[in-house]
Amino acid sequence: MQITPLNPEDPPSLGDFELLGRIGQGGMGQVYLGESLGGEPAAVKVIKPSVVDSASRRRFAQEIEVLKTIWGPRIAAFLGADAEAEQPWLATEYVDGPDLARHVKRHGPLPSVLTAALGAVLAEALSAVHTQGLLHRDLKPANVLLGPNGPKIIDFGLAAFTESTVSLTAPHQVVGTPICMAPEQAAGVKPLTAAVDVYALGALLLFAATGHYPHEAATPYMVFHLVTDPDTAPDLSGAPEELVPLLTGMLAHDAEDRPSLTEVVQRCRSVIEAQGMRIAQARRRLTAYTAGQRHQAAPADDSPAFPWPASAGDAPGAETVPATKTVPYTETAPEAKTAPAAQESPATPGSGPGPGSPAPSPTVAETAPGPTGPAVQDSPGPTPPARPDSSDGSRREQPAPGRPPAASRRPKEGTPTLRHSVQARRTAERLRAAYAAGAPF
């Protein structure tokens, strides 16, 4: 996740959301990390002043209406918006994780069983969207975030009501991402059906399993030509054998030849069960797998794979910060690991040394300074050693001699909300510190 401090020209707040840093930007606007009055983190999207006009406001207003209409556990929740503001903005749930495109680029393709789990999850999410009378129309790896609670779909900027007769584009204008676009959508056929999202999901799953798309070329225009040519079959090279029948059907050139989303879920289930796993277990493994890999060192190269405008999360010039820089909460500061053994206190009263801690050595503590702490001054009797600083920078109070230490407690950092996680609060605190110092986060 790329997060950089605000620039001088950035607004300090939008609506009831304080802006903390930049997450990324696209061709139409900037995405910020924000925080509500109650401390809830949010992704706040703002249209660039240079592109604010009546057409962009109408499209932005439609995206807001779409997000107000739909809800689901795999959809980034709507938090607030103002399409009539001088700078139109939209706030949605902040998902703490990379998008699928970035994850595959850094760590390689997903195993076939996890690709099938991803397919089942996203097919169910899209089915819920379609049930509410909507099409996404721009599903792609960059619009699927791999959060700590599983994948979530974002960016409904091109979503459309299936029965709507209103068009926000010119008669022959095609909008969307060609690498995941269905042939009929690329050809400008209207009205579109749910089959366009089935094709896009197939292209996304092919990328997840292989690292490449059905049709690739040097320019978007050449990709458009390959997509719309019925004689050019999608490139399934490298796809796991057990996924080929599913991908072949989802990427069929004719919309009527593609399976329904219900069939996609069933076929994904069959792939998972054929490998001796249940679908719920595969979903949990998918989340654990992507969360574990994001804590590995990531390469510095984050250049986009294609030269069209970047999507949210692809901020040009922003420093890439691997998730490994986020230090998990611990009751003992990192420097305590190098302090004298006597400075380690029992985890619970009367339980002896905590797991993995060496036996106490009063002699060392009374005569030698710790490697990172202050020297212990000589005294006639033993002096209780100073505990190391806690993770929030405050020094912990020591119990009187002969008195057991109090039970460990986490520092209070505000009232939590449904999505107000410790990770999100810690991210906000580090951002404020980085912004105050003028340093990249």
Coordinates of C-alpha atoms in Angstrom, one line a residue:
M1 CA 0.0 0.0 0.0
Q2 CA 1.4 3.4 -1.0
I3 CA 0.8 6.1 1.5
T4 CA 2.6 9.5 1.3
P5 CA 2.1 12.7 3.3
L6 CA -0.3 15.4 2.0
N7 CA 1.0 18.0 -0.4
P8 CA 0.6 21.7 0.5
E9 CA -2.2 22.0 -2.1
D10 CA -4.2 19.1 -0.7
P11 CA -7.3 20.0 1.4
P12 CA -6.9 19.2 5.1
S13 CA -10.4 17.8 5.2
L14 CA -13.5 17.0 3.1
G15 CA -16.9 16.9 4.7
D16 CA -16.5 15.2 8.1
F17 CA -13.3 13.4 7.1
E18 CA -9.9 14.6 8.1
L19 CA -7.3 13.7 5.4
L20 CA -4.2 12.0 6.7
G21 CA -2.2 11.1 3.5
R22 CA -2.3 10.1 -0.1
I23 CA -3.2 6.5 -1.1
G24 CA -3.0 6.8 -4.8
Q25 CA -4.4 8.5 -7.9
G26 CA -5.9 7.8 -11.2
G27 CA -6.7 9.7 -14.4
M28 CA -9.8 11.3 -12.9
G29 CA -8.8 12.0 -9.3
Q30 CA -6.8 11.5 -6.1
V31 CA -7.5 9.0 -3.4
Y32 CA -6.7 9.9 0.3
L33 CA -6.6 8.1 3.5
G34 CA -9.1 9.8 5.7
E35 CA -10.6 9.5 9.2
S36 CA -14.1 10.3 10.3
L37 CA -15.0 12.3 13.4
G38 CA -15.5 9.0 15.2
G39 CA -12.0 7.8 14.2
E40 CA -13.2 5.4 11.4
P41 CA -10.6 5.1 8.5
A42 CA -11.9 5.8 5.0
A43 CA -10.7 5.9 1.4
V44 CA -11.7 9.4 0.2
K45 CA -11.8 9.8 -3.6
V46 CA -11.7 13.4 -5.0
I47 CA -12.2 14.5 -8.7
K48 CA -9.3 16.6 -9.9
P49 CA -10.2 20.3 -10.3
S50 CA -8.9 20.1 -13.9
V51 CA -11.5 17.5 -14.9
V52 CA -14.5 18.8 -12.9
D53 CA -17.3 19.5 -15.4
S54 CA -21.0 18.8 -15.7
A55 CA -20.3 15.3 -17.3
S56 CA -17.8 14.2 -14.6
R57 CA -20.2 15.4 -11.9
R58 CA -23.0 13.4 -13.4
R59 CA -20.9 10.3 -13.6
F60 CA -19.6 10.8 -10.1
A61 CA -23.2 11.3 -8.8
Q62 CA -24.2 8.1 -10.5
E63 CA -21.3 6.2 -8.7
I64 CA -22.5 7.7 -5.4
E65 CA -26.1 6.5 -6.1
V66 CA -24.8 3.0 -7.0
L67 CA -22.9 2.7 -3.8
K68 CA -25.9 3.9 -1.8
T69 CA -27.9 1.2 -3.5
I70 CA -25.7 -1.9 -3.0
W71 CA -24.4 -3.5 0.1
G72 CA -22.5 -6.7 0.7
P73 CA -19.6 -8.2 2.8
R74 CA -17.4 -8.2 -0.3
I75 CA -18.2 -4.6 -1.3
A76 CA -16.3 -1.6 0.1
A77 CA -19.0 0.1 2.1
F78 CA -20.3 3.6 1.3
L79 CA -19.5 6.2 4.1
G80 CA -20.3 9.6 2.7
A81 CA -20.1 11.8 -0.4
D82 CA -20.9 15.2 -1.9
A83 CA -21.1 15.4 -5.7
E84 CA -22.0 19.1 -5.6
A85 CA -19.0 20.3 -3.6
E86 CA -16.4 22.5 -5.3
Q87 CA -14.2 19.4 -5.2
P88 CA -16.6 16.4 -5.5
W89 CA -15.7 13.6 -3.1
L90 CA -16.7 10.1 -2.1
A91 CA -15.7 8.2 1.0
T92 CA -15.8 4.5 1.2
E93 CA -14.5 1.8 3.7
Y94 CA -10.7 1.7 3.9
V95 CA -9.5 -1.8 3.1
D96 CA -6.0 -2.3 4.5
G97 CA -4.4 -4.4 1.8
P98 CA -3.0 -4.4 -1.7
D99 CA -5.0 -4.9 -4.9
L100 CA -4.8 -8.2 -6.7
A101 CA -2.7 -6.7 -9.6
R102 CA 0.0 -5.5 -7.2
H103 CA 0.0 -8.7 -5.2
V104 CA 0.4 -11.0 -8.2
K105 CA 3.1 -8.7 -9.6
R106 CA 5.1 -8.9 -6.3
H107 CA 4.5 -12.5 -5.3
G108 CA 3.5 -14.3 -8.4
P109 CA 0.3 -16.2 -9.4
L110 CA -2.0 -17.8 -6.8
P111 CA -2.2 -21.6 -6.5
S112 CA -5.1 -23.1 -8.4
V113 CA -7.2 -23.9 -5.4
L114 CA -6.9 -20.4 -4.1
T115 CA -7.7 -19.0 -7.5
A116 CA -10.9 -21.1 -7.4
A117 CA -11.6 -19.8 -3.9
L118 CA -11.2 -16.2 -5.2
G119 CA -13.5 -17.0 -8.1
A120 CA -16.2 -18.3 -5.8
V121 CA -16.0 -15.3 -3.5
L122 CA -16.1 -12.7 -6.3
A123 CA -18.8 -14.5 -8.3
E124 CA -21.0 -14.4 -5.2
A125 CA -20.3 -10.7 -4.7
L126 CA -21.1 -9.9 -8.3
S127 CA -24.3 -12.0 -8.1
A128 CA -25.4 -9.8 -5.2
V129 CA -24.7 -6.7 -7.3
H130 CA -26.6 -8.1 -10.3
T131 CA -29.6 -9.0 -8.0
Q132 CA -29.8 -5.4 -7.1
G133 CA -30.1 -4.4 -10.8
L134 CA -26.5 -3.3 -11.4
L135 CA -23.5 -4.2 -13.6
H136 CA -20.0 -3.4 -12.5
R137 CA -18.6 -3.1 -16.0
D138 CA -15.0 -2.5 -14.9
L139 CA -14.0 -5.5 -12.8
K140 CA -10.2 -6.0 -13.0
P141 CA -7.4 -7.0 -10.6
A142 CA -6.7 -3.3 -9.6
N143 CA -10.4 -3.1 -8.4
V144 CA -10.1 -6.1 -6.0
L145 CA -8.5 -5.4 -2.7
L146 CA -7.0 -8.2 -0.6
G147 CA -7.9 -7.1 2.9
P148 CA -7.5 -8.8 6.3
N149 CA -11.1 -10.1 6.1
G150 CA -10.9 -11.3 2.5
P151 CA -11.2 -9.8 -1.0
K152 CA -13.4 -6.7 -1.5
I153 CA -14.6 -5.1 -4.8
I154 CA -14.1 -1.4 -5.2
D155 CA -14.6 1.3 -7.9
F156 CA -18.2 1.4 -9.2
G157 CA -17.4 4.5 -11.3
L158 CA -18.6 2.7 -14.5
A159 CA -21.4 0.7 -12.9
A160 CA -24.7 0.9 -14.6
F161 CA -28.3 0.0 -13.8
T162 CA -29.3 -2.9 -16.1
E163 CA -32.6 -1.4 -17.0
S164 CA -31.4 2.2 -17.4
T165 CA -31.7 3.9 -20.7
V166 CA -29.5 6.9 -19.7
S167 CA -26.0 6.9 -21.1
L168 CA -23.2 9.0 -19.6
T169 CA -20.9 8.4 -22.6
A170 CA -20.9 9.5 -26.2
P171 CA -22.8 7.2 -28.6
H172 CA -19.6 5.5 -29.9
Q173 CA -17.5 6.0 -26.8
V174 CA -16.2 2.9 -25.0
V175 CA -15.2 3.2 -21.4
G176 CA -13.5 0.5 -19.3
T177 CA -10.2 -1.4 -19.2
P178 CA -9.6 -3.4 -22.4
I179 CA -7.5 -6.1 -20.8
C180 CA -10.6 -7.4 -18.9
M181 CA -13.3 -6.1 -21.2
A182 CA -15.9 -8.4 -22.8
P183 CA -16.0 -8.4 -26.7
E184 CA -19.5 -7.0 -26.8
Q185 CA -18.6 -4.2 -24.4
A186 CA -15.4 -3.3 -26.4
A187 CA -17.6 -3.3 -29.6
G188 CA -20.0 -0.8 -28.0
V189 CA -23.0 -3.1 -28.0
K190 CA -25.9 -2.0 -25.9
P191 CA -27.6 -2.9 -23.7
L192 CA -25.1 -5.0 -21.9
T193 CA -25.9 -8.0 -19.8
A194 CA -24.5 -9.8 -16.7
A195 CA -22.3 -11.7 -19.1
V196 CA -19.9 -8.8 -19.3
D197 CA -19.0 -9.2 -15.6
V198 CA -18.6 -12.9 -16.1
Y199 CA -16.0 -12.3 -18.8
A200 CA -14.2 -9.7 -16.7
L201 CA -14.1 -12.2 -13.8
G202 CA -12.7 -14.8 -16.1
A203 CA -9.9 -12.5 -17.2
L204 CA -9.2 -11.6 -13.6
L205 CA -9.0 -15.2 -12.6
L206 CA -6.7 -16.0 -15.5
F207 CA -4.4 -13.2 -14.3
A208 CA -4.5 -14.5 -10.8
A209 CA -3.5 -18.0 -11.9
T210 CA -0.9 -17.0 -14.6
G211 CA 0.1 -13.4 -14.2
H212 CA -1.1 -12.5 -17.7
Y213 CA -4.4 -11.5 -19.4
P214 CA -6.4 -13.1 -22.1
H215 CA -5.2 -10.6 -24.7
E216 CA -2.0 -8.5 -24.4
A217 CA -0.4 -6.1 -26.8
A218 CA 1.8 -3.0 -27.0
T219 CA -1.1 -0.5 -26.9
P220 CA -4.7 -0.5 -25.7
Y221 CA -5.9 0.0 -29.2
M222 CA -4.2 -3.3 -30.3
V223 CA -5.8 -5.0 -27.3
F224 CA -9.2 -3.7 -28.4
H225 CA -8.6 -5.3 -31.8
L226 CA -7.7 -8.7 -30.3
V227 CA -10.6 -8.7 -27.9
T228 CA -13.2 -8.0 -30.6
D229 CA -11.8 -10.4 -33.2
P230 CA -13.8 -13.6 -32.9
D231 CA -11.0 -15.6 -34.6
T232 CA -8.5 -14.7 -31.8
A233 CA -8.8 -17.1 -28.9
P234 CA -7.8 -15.9 -25.4
D235 CA -4.3 -16.9 -24.3
L236 CA -4.6 -19.6 -21.6
S237 CA -1.0 -20.6 -21.5
G238 CA 0.3 -21.4 -18.1
A239 CA -3.2 -21.9 -16.6
P240 CA -3.6 -24.9 -14.3
E241 CA -5.2 -27.8 -16.1
E242 CA -8.1 -28.0 -13.6
L243 CA -9.0 -24.4 -14.3
V244 CA -8.9 -24.4 -18.1
P245 CA -12.5 -25.6 -18.7
L246 CA -13.8 -22.9 -16.4
L247 CA -11.7 -20.1 -17.9
T248 CA -12.5 -21.2 -21.4
G249 CA -16.3 -20.9 -20.7
M250 CA -16.0 -17.6 -18.9
L251 CA -13.9 -16.1 -21.7
A252 CA -16.1 -17.3 -24.6
H253 CA -16.5 -14.7 -27.3
D254 CA -20.3 -14.9 -27.5
A255 CA -22.1 -13.8 -24.3
E256 CA -24.6 -16.6 -24.5
D257 CA -21.9 -19.2 -24.3
R258 CA -20.6 -18.0 -20.9
P259 CA -21.8 -19.7 -17.7
S260 CA -23.9 -17.8 -15.2
L261 CA -22.3 -16.6 -11.9
T262 CA -24.1 -19.4 -10.1
E263 CA -22.5 -22.0 -12.4
V264 CA -19.1 -20.3 -11.8
V265 CA -19.5 -20.7 -8.1
Q266 CA -20.4 -24.4 -8.5
R267 CA -17.4 -25.1 -10.9
C268 CA -15.0 -23.3 -8.5
R269 CA -16.4 -25.5 -5.7
S270 CA -15.8 -28.6 -7.8
V271 CA -12.1 -27.6 -8.4
I272 CA -11.6 -27.0 -4.6
E273 CA -13.3 -30.2 -3.5
A274 CA -11.3 -32.2 -6.1
Q275 CA -8.2 -31.2 -4.2
G276 CA -9.6 -32.5 -0.9
M277 CA -10.7 -29.2 0.5
R278 CA -14.0 -27.5 1.4
I279 CA -14.8 -24.1 0.0
A280 CA -15.0 -22.4 3.4
Q281 CA -11.5 -23.8 4.2
A282 CA -10.2 -22.6 0.8
R283 CA -11.6 -19.1 1.5
R284 CA -9.8 -18.9 4.8
R285 CA -6.6 -20.1 3.3
L286 CA -6.8 -17.5 0.6
T287 CA -7.0 -14.7 3.1
A288 CA -4.2 -16.2 5.2
Y289 CA -2.0 -16.8 2.1
T290 CA -2.4 -13.2 0.8
A291 CA -2.0 -11.7 4.3
G292 CA 1.2 -13.7 4.9
Q293 CA 2.8 -12.8 1.6
R294 CA 2.1 -9.1 2.0
H295 CA 4.5 -9.1 5.0
Q296 CA 7.4 -10.2 2.8
A297 CA 9.8 -7.7 1.3
A298 CA 8.4 -6.3 -1.9
P299 CA 10.4 -5.2 -5.0
A300 CA 10.8 -1.5 -5.6
D301 CA 9.4 -1.6 -9.1
D302 CA 5.8 -0.6 -9.1
S303 CA 5.4 0.7 -12.7
P304 CA 2.1 0.0 -14.3
A305 CA 1.9 -2.9 -16.7
F306 CA 0.1 -0.8 -19.4
P307 CA 0.4 2.9 -20.3
W308 CA -3.2 3.9 -19.7
P309 CA -4.1 6.1 -16.6
A310 CA -3.3 4.4 -13.3
S311 CA -6.0 3.3 -10.9
A312 CA -6.3 4.0 -7.2
G313 CA -3.2 2.8 -5.5
D314 CA -0.8 3.4 -8.4
A315 CA 0.4 6.8 -7.4
P316 CA 3.3 7.9 -9.7
G317 CA 6.4 9.0 -7.9
A318 CA 5.1 7.8 -4.5
E319 CA 7.5 5.7 -2.5
T320 CA 6.5 2.1 -2.2
V321 CA 6.3 1.1 1.4
P322 CA 6.0 -2.7 2.0
A323 CA 3.6 -3.8 4.6
T324 CA 6.5 -5.3 6.6
K325 CA 7.2 -1.8 8.0
T326 CA 4.1 -2.1 10.1
V327 CA 5.1 -3.4 13.5
P328 CA 2.5 -5.6 15.2
Y329 CA 1.3 -4.5 18.6
T330 CA 3.3 -6.1 21.4
E331 CA 3.3 -5.5 25.2
T332 CA 7.1 -5.3 25.2
A333 CA 9.1 -2.8 23.1
P334 CA 11.5 -4.4 20.6
E335 CA 14.6 -3.2 22.4
A336 CA 13.6 -5.3 25.4
K337 CA 14.9 -8.3 23.5
T338 CA 18.5 -7.1 23.9
A339 CA 18.1 -5.9 27.6
P340 CA 19.5 -8.0 30.5
A341 CA 17.7 -11.1 31.4
A342 CA 16.7 -9.7 34.8
Q343 CA 14.7 -7.0 33.1
E344 CA 12.2 -9.5 31.9
S345 CA 9.2 -9.8 34.2
P346 CA 6.7 -12.7 34.4
A347 CA 3.8 -12.7 31.9
T348 CA 1.4 -13.4 34.8
P349 CA 1.8 -13.1 38.6
G350 CA 3.6 -16.1 39.9
S351 CA 4.0 -17.8 36.6
G352 CA 7.8 -17.4 36.3
P353 CA 9.6 -16.1 33.2
G354 CA 7.5 -15.7 30.2
P355 CA 7.8 -18.0 27.2
G356 CA 11.2 -17.9 25.6
S357 CA 12.7 -15.5 28.3
P358 CA 15.9 -16.5 30.0
A359 CA 16.1 -17.1 33.8
P360 CA 16.6 -13.9 35.9
S361 CA 20.1 -12.9 36.7
P362 CA 20.1 -10.4 39.6
T363 CA 23.9 -10.3 39.7
V364 CA 24.1 -9.0 36.1
A365 CA 21.3 -6.5 36.6
E366 CA 23.0 -5.1 39.7
T367 CA 26.5 -4.7 38.3
A368 CA 26.2 -4.1 34.5
P369 CA 24.3 -1.7 32.3
G370 CA 21.9 -3.2 29.7
P371 CA 22.9 -3.0 26.1
T372 CA 20.2 -0.5 25.3
G373 CA 19.1 0.8 28.7
P374 CA 20.8 3.1 31.2
A375 CA 23.4 1.8 33.6
V376 CA 22.2 0.5 36.9
Q377 CA 23.8 2.5 39.8
D378 CA 25.4 0.6 42.7
S379 CA 23.2 0.4 45.9
P380 CA 23.5 -1.5 49.1
G381 CA 20.5 -3.7 48.2
P382 CA 19.0 -5.0 45.0
T383 CA 17.1 -2.4 43.0
P384 CA 14.2 -3.3 40.8
P385 CA 15.4 -2.9 37.2
A386 CA 13.6 -0.4 35.0
R387 CA 11.2 -1.8 32.6
P388 CA 11.7 -0.9 28.9
D389 CA 9.5 1.7 27.3
S390 CA 6.2 0.5 26.0
S391 CA 5.3 0.5 22.3
D392 CA 3.4 3.8 22.7
G393 CA 6.5 5.6 24.1
S394 CA 5.4 5.8 27.7
R395 CA 7.3 4.2 30.6
R396 CA 5.5 1.5 32.4
E397 CA 5.0 1.8 36.2
Q398 CA 6.9 -0.7 38.2
P399 CA 5.4 -2.6 41.1
A400 CA 6.8 -2.3 44.6
P401 CA 9.5 -4.9 45.6
G402 CA 7.8 -8.2 46.5
R403 CA 4.6 -7.2 44.8
P404 CA 3.5 -9.0 41.6
P405 CA 3.2 -6.9 38.5
A406 CA -0.2 -5.8 37.3
A407 CA -1.8 -7.6 34.3
S408 CA -0.8 -6.3 31.0
R409 CA -3.2 -4.0 29.3
R410 CA -3.3 -2.5 25.8
P411 CA -3.1 1.3 25.7
K412 CA -6.5 2.9 25.2
E413 CA -6.6 4.6 21.7
G414 CA -10.2 5.6 21.3
T415 CA -13.5 3.8 21.1
P416 CA -13.3 1.1 18.4
T417 CA -15.9 0.9 15.6
L418 CA -16.8 -2.0 13.3
R419 CA -13.9 -1.2 11.0
H420 CA -11.7 0.8 13.5
S421 CA -8.9 -1.8 13.8
V422 CA -5.7 -1.4 15.8
Q423 CA -3.9 -1.6 12.4
A424 CA -5.8 1.4 11.0
R425 CA -5.3 3.5 14.1
R426 CA -1.5 2.7 14.1
T427 CA -1.4 3.6 10.4
A428 CA -3.1 7.0 11.1
E429 CA -0.6 7.7 14.0
R430 CA 2.4 6.9 11.8
L431 CA 1.0 9.0 9.0
R432 CA 0.6 12.0 11.3
A433 CA 4.2 11.6 12.6
A434 CA 5.5 11.3 9.0
Y435 CA 3.5 14.3 7.8
A436 CA 4.7 16.5 10.8
A437 CA 8.3 15.5 9.9
G438 CA 7.8 16.1 6.2
A439 CA 9.1 12.5 5.5
P440 CA 7.5 9.8 3.3
F441 CA 5.5 7.2 5.1

